[in-house]
């Protein structure tokens, strides 16, 4: 029998920094957490090589090594780890109610507490070599990887707030930033457009598409085409920042939880509480703004403490 207890106290869905952080805290508080890894054990950081901004590693750490450490730390406190995806949930509306978490071939766990840490997935351009060069020049996070391109030329693709924020951030580190916008206008807020217009080292290229990614062992440049006059060009850059959006992994919660217009789980301000009692959300799945490993781990801790308090009040 996999689970001796019929009703669990804590089921964690997701094995990124948020999920493992929640696991360590709930396990050390005797809540016997059960954690589902999903299809990407370790989460998004397993797709990158160098993580330089996670506190506590003065020399930086490889993304896979960091997440292996998190896994070991959670196991040290006897977190039960299940290498499966959750396929469906039925979440109770009642205080102290029981939630049902389905996985595998019609298997189900019941729990009073659920921590959702299913993260988000960055949108890809769908170009050749794009995935191959992740961590080798292609990035989805200017805050994470901008520093590796100090005094170099880079490109940002996107026309929304995130893209303009990334271009603005990179303009303070890099020599030149090409801001590639597929349409003939920005989607971003006027204030961000104003800041961009004041920067001498940001070249905005409207009506432009990336046709190819160039390089052998790492990114060396991109081929672009102007969709109006059909001119082609190759730009030599060391970094390509793809900021065309993220998709929160919330498909299975659609009819169970309140989500915002982009699909992120809505939590109470400054907390991890969702609209269902005993259900908490942590990490990128509830955060369209910061999307960092450390903020995910931080909210994972918050979710564990929020759940601990909830259980102590309703048992
Ligand atoms: C290429 C790349 C490089 C990055 N570099 C940095 C960096 O240097 N520094 C930094 O701070 N941040 C970086 N980030 C961002 C960082 O990885 C994320 O902010 C962080 O991983 C989010 O953590 P999370 O725990 O919320 O979710 P994720 O890491 O997205 O993990 C989500 C987890 O949920 C699981 N899951 C999803 N659906 C289900 C389901 N139905 N059932 C069970 N499990 C499920 C997945 O398998 C996965 O384990 C980078 C991101 C990318 C893509």
Coordinates of C-alpha atoms and ligand atoms in Angstrom, one line a residue:
X1 CA 0.0 0.0 0.0
X2 CA 1.5 3.3 -1.1
X3 CA -0.1 5.5 1.5
X4 CA -0.8 4.1 5.0
X5 CA -2.8 7.1 6.0
X6 CA -6.1 7.6 4.2
X7 CA -6.1 11.3 4.3
X8 CA -2.9 13.3 3.9
X9 CA -2.1 16.7 5.4
X10 CA -0.1 18.0 2.5
X11 CA 0.2 17.2 -1.2
X12 CA 2.6 19.3 -3.2
X13 CA 2.1 19.4 -7.0
X14 CA 5.4 20.4 -8.8
X15 CA 9.1 19.9 -8.2
X16 CA 10.7 23.2 -9.0
X17 CA 12.2 25.6 -6.4
X18 CA 8.7 26.4 -5.0
X19 CA 7.6 22.7 -4.6
X20 CA 10.9 21.6 -3.0
X21 CA 11.0 24.6 -0.7
X22 CA 7.4 23.8 0.4
X23 CA 8.4 20.2 0.9
X24 CA 11.4 21.0 3.2
X25 CA 9.3 23.3 5.3
X26 CA 6.2 21.0 5.6
X27 CA 8.3 17.9 6.2
X28 CA 10.2 19.6 9.0
X29 CA 6.9 20.6 10.5
X30 CA 5.8 16.9 10.6
X31 CA 3.2 17.3 7.9
X32 CA 4.5 14.3 5.9
X33 CA 4.3 15.9 2.5
X34 CA 3.7 13.9 -0.7
X35 CA 5.3 15.7 -3.7
X36 CA 4.4 15.0 -7.4
X37 CA 7.4 15.8 -9.7
X38 CA 5.4 16.1 -13.0
X39 CA 7.0 15.6 -16.4
X40 CA 9.9 18.0 -15.6
X41 CA 11.5 16.9 -12.3
X42 CA 13.4 19.8 -10.9
X43 CA 11.4 22.3 -13.1
X44 CA 12.6 25.0 -15.4
X45 CA 16.1 25.4 -13.9
X46 CA 17.0 22.0 -15.2
X47 CA 17.1 23.5 -18.7
X48 CA 19.9 26.0 -17.9
X49 CA 23.5 25.6 -17.1
X50 CA 24.7 28.5 -14.9
X51 CA 22.6 29.9 -12.1
X52 CA 24.5 32.8 -10.7
X53 CA 21.8 34.7 -8.8
X54 CA 20.6 32.1 -6.4
X55 CA 21.8 33.1 -2.9
X56 CA 24.3 30.9 -1.2
X57 CA 26.4 29.8 -4.1
X58 CA 29.3 32.3 -4.4
X59 CA 30.7 30.6 -7.5
X60 CA 27.2 30.0 -9.0
X61 CA 25.7 26.6 -9.5
X62 CA 24.6 24.4 -12.4
X63 CA 20.8 24.4 -12.7
X64 CA 20.6 20.6 -12.5
X65 CA 22.9 20.4 -9.6
X66 CA 20.9 23.0 -7.7
X67 CA 17.7 21.1 -8.2
X68 CA 19.3 17.7 -7.4
X69 CA 20.4 19.3 -4.1
X70 CA 16.8 20.5 -3.5
X71 CA 15.5 16.9 -4.1
X72 CA 18.1 15.4 -1.7
X73 CA 17.2 18.0 0.9
X74 CA 13.5 17.2 0.6
X75 CA 14.2 13.5 0.8
X76 CA 16.4 14.0 3.9
X77 CA 13.2 15.0 5.8
X78 CA 11.3 12.0 4.3
X79 CA 9.2 13.8 1.7
X80 CA 7.4 11.1 -0.2
X81 CA 8.2 11.8 -3.9
X82 CA 6.1 10.4 -6.7
X83 CA 7.4 10.7 -10.2
X84 CA 4.1 11.2 -11.9
X85 CA 1.9 14.1 -13.1
X86 CA -1.3 15.0 -11.6
X87 CA -4.1 14.6 -14.2
X88 CA -7.1 16.1 -12.3
X89 CA -8.0 17.6 -9.0
X90 CA -11.3 18.1 -7.2
X91 CA -10.9 20.8 -4.6
X92 CA -13.3 21.2 -1.7
X93 CA -15.1 24.5 -0.9
X94 CA -15.3 23.7 2.8
X95 CA -13.0 24.7 5.7
X96 CA -11.2 21.5 6.7
X97 CA -12.7 19.7 3.5
X98 CA -10.9 17.0 1.7
X99 CA -9.3 17.5 -1.7
X100 CA -8.9 14.8 -4.3
X101 CA -5.7 14.6 -6.4
X102 CA -5.8 12.1 -9.3
X103 CA -2.8 10.6 -11.1
X104 CA -1.7 7.6 -13.1
X105 CA -4.3 5.1 -14.0
X106 CA -7.2 6.2 -11.9
X107 CA -5.1 6.6 -8.8
X108 CA -6.2 9.2 -6.2
X109 CA -4.8 10.7 -3.0
X110 CA -7.0 12.6 -0.5
X111 CA -5.6 15.5 1.4
X112 CA -6.7 18.3 3.6
X113 CA -3.9 20.6 2.3
X114 CA -2.6 21.1 -1.3
X115 CA 0.3 23.3 -2.4
X116 CA 0.3 24.0 -6.1
X117 CA 3.7 24.7 -7.5
X118 CA 3.3 23.8 -11.2
X119 CA 5.2 26.7 -12.5
X120 CA 5.0 28.2 -16.0
X121 CA 6.4 27.4 -19.4
X122 CA 8.1 30.1 -21.5
X123 CA 6.8 30.5 -25.0
X124 CA 9.3 29.6 -27.8
X125 CA 9.7 31.1 -31.2
X126 CA 9.7 27.7 -32.8
X127 CA 13.1 28.2 -34.6
X128 CA 15.9 25.7 -35.2
X129 CA 18.6 25.6 -32.5
X130 CA 16.5 27.7 -30.1
X131 CA 16.3 24.9 -27.6
X132 CA 19.9 23.7 -28.3
X133 CA 21.2 27.2 -27.4
X134 CA 19.3 27.6 -24.1
X135 CA 22.1 28.6 -21.7
X136 CA 24.4 29.1 -24.6
X137 CA 23.1 32.5 -25.6
X138 CA 19.4 31.9 -25.8
X139 CA 17.6 33.1 -22.6
X140 CA 14.1 33.7 -21.3
X141 CA 15.2 35.9 -18.4
X142 CA 17.2 39.1 -18.6
X143 CA 17.6 39.4 -14.9
X144 CA 19.1 35.9 -14.8
X145 CA 21.4 36.0 -17.8
X146 CA 22.1 39.7 -18.7
X147 CA 25.3 39.8 -16.6
X148 CA 26.8 37.1 -18.9
X149 CA 26.6 39.6 -21.8
X150 CA 28.3 42.6 -20.2
X151 CA 29.5 45.1 -22.8
X152 CA 28.3 42.8 -25.6
X153 CA 25.5 43.2 -28.2
X154 CA 22.2 41.3 -27.5
X155 CA 18.7 41.2 -28.9
X156 CA 15.3 41.0 -27.2
X157 CA 12.3 39.8 -29.0
X158 CA 8.8 40.9 -28.0
X159 CA 6.7 44.1 -27.9
X160 CA 5.0 43.8 -24.5
X161 CA 5.8 45.0 -21.0
X162 CA 8.2 42.1 -20.3
X163 CA 10.2 42.7 -23.5
X164 CA 10.6 46.4 -22.9
X165 CA 11.5 45.8 -19.2
X166 CA 14.1 43.3 -20.4
X167 CA 15.5 45.7 -23.0
X168 CA 15.7 48.5 -20.4
X169 CA 17.5 46.3 -17.9
X170 CA 19.9 45.0 -20.5
X171 CA 20.7 48.5 -21.8
X172 CA 22.4 49.2 -18.5
X173 CA 24.7 46.2 -18.9
X174 CA 25.2 45.5 -22.6
X175 CA 26.8 47.6 -25.3
X176 CA 23.8 47.5 -27.7
X177 CA 20.3 46.0 -27.5
X178 CA 18.3 45.3 -30.6
X179 CA 14.6 45.3 -29.7
X180 CA 12.8 43.1 -32.3
X181 CA 9.1 43.7 -32.5
X182 CA 7.0 41.7 -34.9
X183 CA 4.2 44.3 -35.3
X184 CA 4.6 47.9 -36.3
X185 CA 3.8 49.1 -32.7
X186 CA 4.4 48.2 -29.1
X187 CA 1.9 46.4 -26.9
X188 CA 3.7 47.7 -23.8
X189 CA 2.6 50.5 -21.5
X190 CA 3.3 54.1 -22.6
X191 CA 5.6 54.8 -19.7
X192 CA 7.9 51.9 -20.7
X193 CA 7.8 53.0 -24.3
X194 CA 8.9 56.5 -23.1
X195 CA 11.9 55.0 -21.1
X196 CA 12.9 53.0 -24.2
X197 CA 12.8 56.0 -26.4
X198 CA 15.3 57.8 -24.1
X199 CA 17.9 55.0 -24.4
X200 CA 20.7 55.6 -26.9
X201 CA 21.9 52.0 -27.0
X202 CA 18.5 50.4 -27.8
X203 CA 17.7 49.9 -31.5
X204 CA 14.0 49.3 -32.0
X205 CA 13.3 47.2 -35.1
X206 CA 9.5 47.1 -35.9
X207 CA 7.9 44.8 -38.4
X208 CA 10.8 42.4 -37.9
X209 CA 10.8 38.6 -37.6
X210 CA 13.7 36.2 -36.7
X211 CA 14.1 33.8 -39.6
X212 CA 17.0 31.8 -38.3
X213 CA 19.3 31.4 -35.3
X214 CA 23.0 31.3 -36.2
X215 CA 25.9 29.5 -34.4
X216 CA 27.7 26.2 -34.1
X217 CA 28.4 25.4 -30.5
X218 CA 26.7 28.6 -29.1
X219 CA 24.6 31.5 -30.3
X220 CA 26.5 33.8 -32.6
X221 CA 23.8 35.8 -34.3
X222 CA 20.3 35.9 -35.8
X223 CA 18.9 36.3 -39.3
X224 CA 16.0 38.8 -39.5
X225 CA 13.6 39.9 -42.1
X226 CA 11.6 43.2 -42.3
X227 CA 8.1 42.1 -43.1
X228 CA 7.3 45.4 -44.9
X229 CA 10.2 45.9 -47.3
X230 CA 11.3 42.2 -47.3
X231 CA 14.9 43.0 -46.6
X232 CA 17.1 40.4 -44.9
X233 CA 19.9 41.0 -42.4
X234 CA 22.2 39.1 -40.1
X235 CA 22.9 40.6 -36.7
X236 CA 25.8 39.3 -34.6
X237 CA 24.9 39.0 -31.0
X238 CA 26.0 37.0 -28.0
X239 CA 22.5 36.8 -26.4
X240 CA 19.0 36.4 -27.6
X241 CA 16.3 37.1 -24.9
X242 CA 13.0 35.6 -25.9
X243 CA 10.3 37.6 -24.1
X244 CA 7.1 36.7 -25.9
X245 CA 5.3 35.4 -22.8
X246 CA 4.9 32.5 -20.4
X247 CA 2.1 30.1 -20.1
X248 CA 1.2 29.2 -16.5
X249 CA 0.7 25.5 -16.0
X250 CA -2.9 25.7 -14.7
X251 CA -4.8 23.7 -17.2
X252 CA -6.0 21.2 -14.6
X253 CA -7.1 23.9 -12.2
X254 CA -9.3 25.8 -14.7
X255 CA -12.6 24.8 -13.3
X256 CA -11.5 24.5 -9.7
X257 CA -9.7 27.7 -8.8
X258 CA -9.9 31.5 -9.6
X259 CA -7.4 32.3 -12.3
X260 CA -6.6 35.7 -13.8
X261 CA -7.1 36.6 -17.5
X262 CA -3.7 35.1 -18.4
X263 CA -4.3 31.9 -16.5
X264 CA -2.2 32.6 -13.3
X265 CA -3.7 31.4 -10.0
X266 CA -5.0 34.3 -8.0
X267 CA -3.7 34.4 -4.5
X268 CA -4.5 36.9 -1.7
X269 CA -2.1 39.8 -1.6
X270 CA 1.0 39.0 0.4
X271 CA -0.1 35.4 0.9
X272 CA -0.4 32.1 -1.0
X273 CA -4.1 31.5 -0.2
X274 CA -6.3 30.7 -3.1
X275 CA -10.1 30.9 -3.2
X276 CA -10.4 27.3 -1.9
X277 CA -9.7 26.6 1.8
X278 CA -6.5 24.5 2.3
X279 CA -5.3 25.1 -1.2
X280 CA -2.2 27.3 -1.6
X281 CA -0.2 28.4 -4.7
X282 CA 3.5 29.2 -4.8
X283 CA 6.1 30.1 -7.4
X284 CA 5.7 31.1 -11.1
X285 CA 2.2 29.6 -11.3
X286 CA 0.9 32.6 -9.3
X287 CA 3.5 35.1 -10.3
X288 CA 3.4 36.9 -13.7
X289 CA 5.9 39.5 -12.5
X290 CA 9.1 38.3 -10.8
X291 CA 9.5 34.6 -12.0
X292 CA 12.8 33.9 -10.3
X293 CA 14.0 30.8 -8.6
X294 CA 14.5 32.6 -5.3
X295 CA 11.0 34.2 -5.3
X296 CA 9.6 30.8 -6.1
X297 CA 11.4 29.2 -3.2
X298 CA 10.3 32.1 -1.0
X299 CA 6.7 31.6 -1.8
X300 CA 7.1 27.9 -1.4
X301 CA 8.1 28.5 2.2
X302 CA 5.1 30.9 2.6
X303 CA 2.7 28.3 1.3
X304 CA 4.1 25.7 3.8
X305 CA 3.6 28.1 6.7
X306 CA 0.2 29.2 5.4
X307 CA -0.9 25.5 5.2
X308 CA 0.6 24.7 8.7
X309 CA -1.5 27.5 10.2
X310 CA -4.6 26.5 8.3
X311 CA -4.3 22.9 9.5
X312 CA -3.7 23.9 13.1
X313 CA -6.9 26.0 13.0
X314 CA -9.2 23.4 11.3
X315 CA -8.1 20.2 13.1
Ligands
LIG1 C1 16.2 28.7 -19.4 C2 15.9 29.3 -18.1 C3 16.8 29.8 -17.3 C4 16.5 30.4 -16.0 N1 17.5 30.9 -15.3 C5 17.2 31.4 -14.0 C6 18.3 31.9 -13.2 O1 19.4 31.9 -13.6 N2 17.9 32.4 -12.0 C7 16.6 32.5 -11.6 O2 16.3 32.9 -10.5 N3 15.6 32.0 -12.4 C8 15.9 31.5 -13.6 N4 14.9 31.0 -14.4 C9 13.5 31.1 -13.9 C10 13.2 30.0 -12.9 O3 13.6 28.8 -13.4 C11 11.8 29.9 -12.5 O4 11.4 31.2 -12.0 C12 11.5 28.9 -11.4 O5 12.0 27.6 -11.8 C13 10.1 28.7 -11.1 O6 10.0 27.8 -10.1 P1 8.6 27.0 -9.8 O7 8.9 26.1 -8.7 O8 7.5 28.0 -9.6 O9 8.2 26.2 -11.1 P2 9.0 25.4 -12.2 O10 10.5 25.5 -12.1 O11 8.4 25.9 -13.5 O12 8.6 23.9 -12.0 C14 7.3 23.5 -12.2 C15 7.2 22.1 -11.7 O13 5.8 21.7 -11.8 C16 5.7 20.4 -12.4 N5 4.4 20.2 -12.9 C17 3.7 20.9 -13.9 N6 2.5 20.4 -14.1 C18 2.3 19.4 -13.2 C19 1.3 18.4 -13.0 N7 0.2 18.4 -13.7 N8 1.5 17.4 -12.1 C20 2.7 17.4 -11.4 N9 3.7 18.3 -11.5 C21 3.5 19.2 -12.5 C22 6.8 20.3 -13.4 O14 7.2 19.0 -13.7 C23 7.9 21.1 -12.6 O15 8.6 20.2 -11.8 C24 15.2 30.5 -15.6 C25 14.2 29.9 -16.4 C26 14.5 29.3 -17.6 C27 13.4 28.7 -18.5

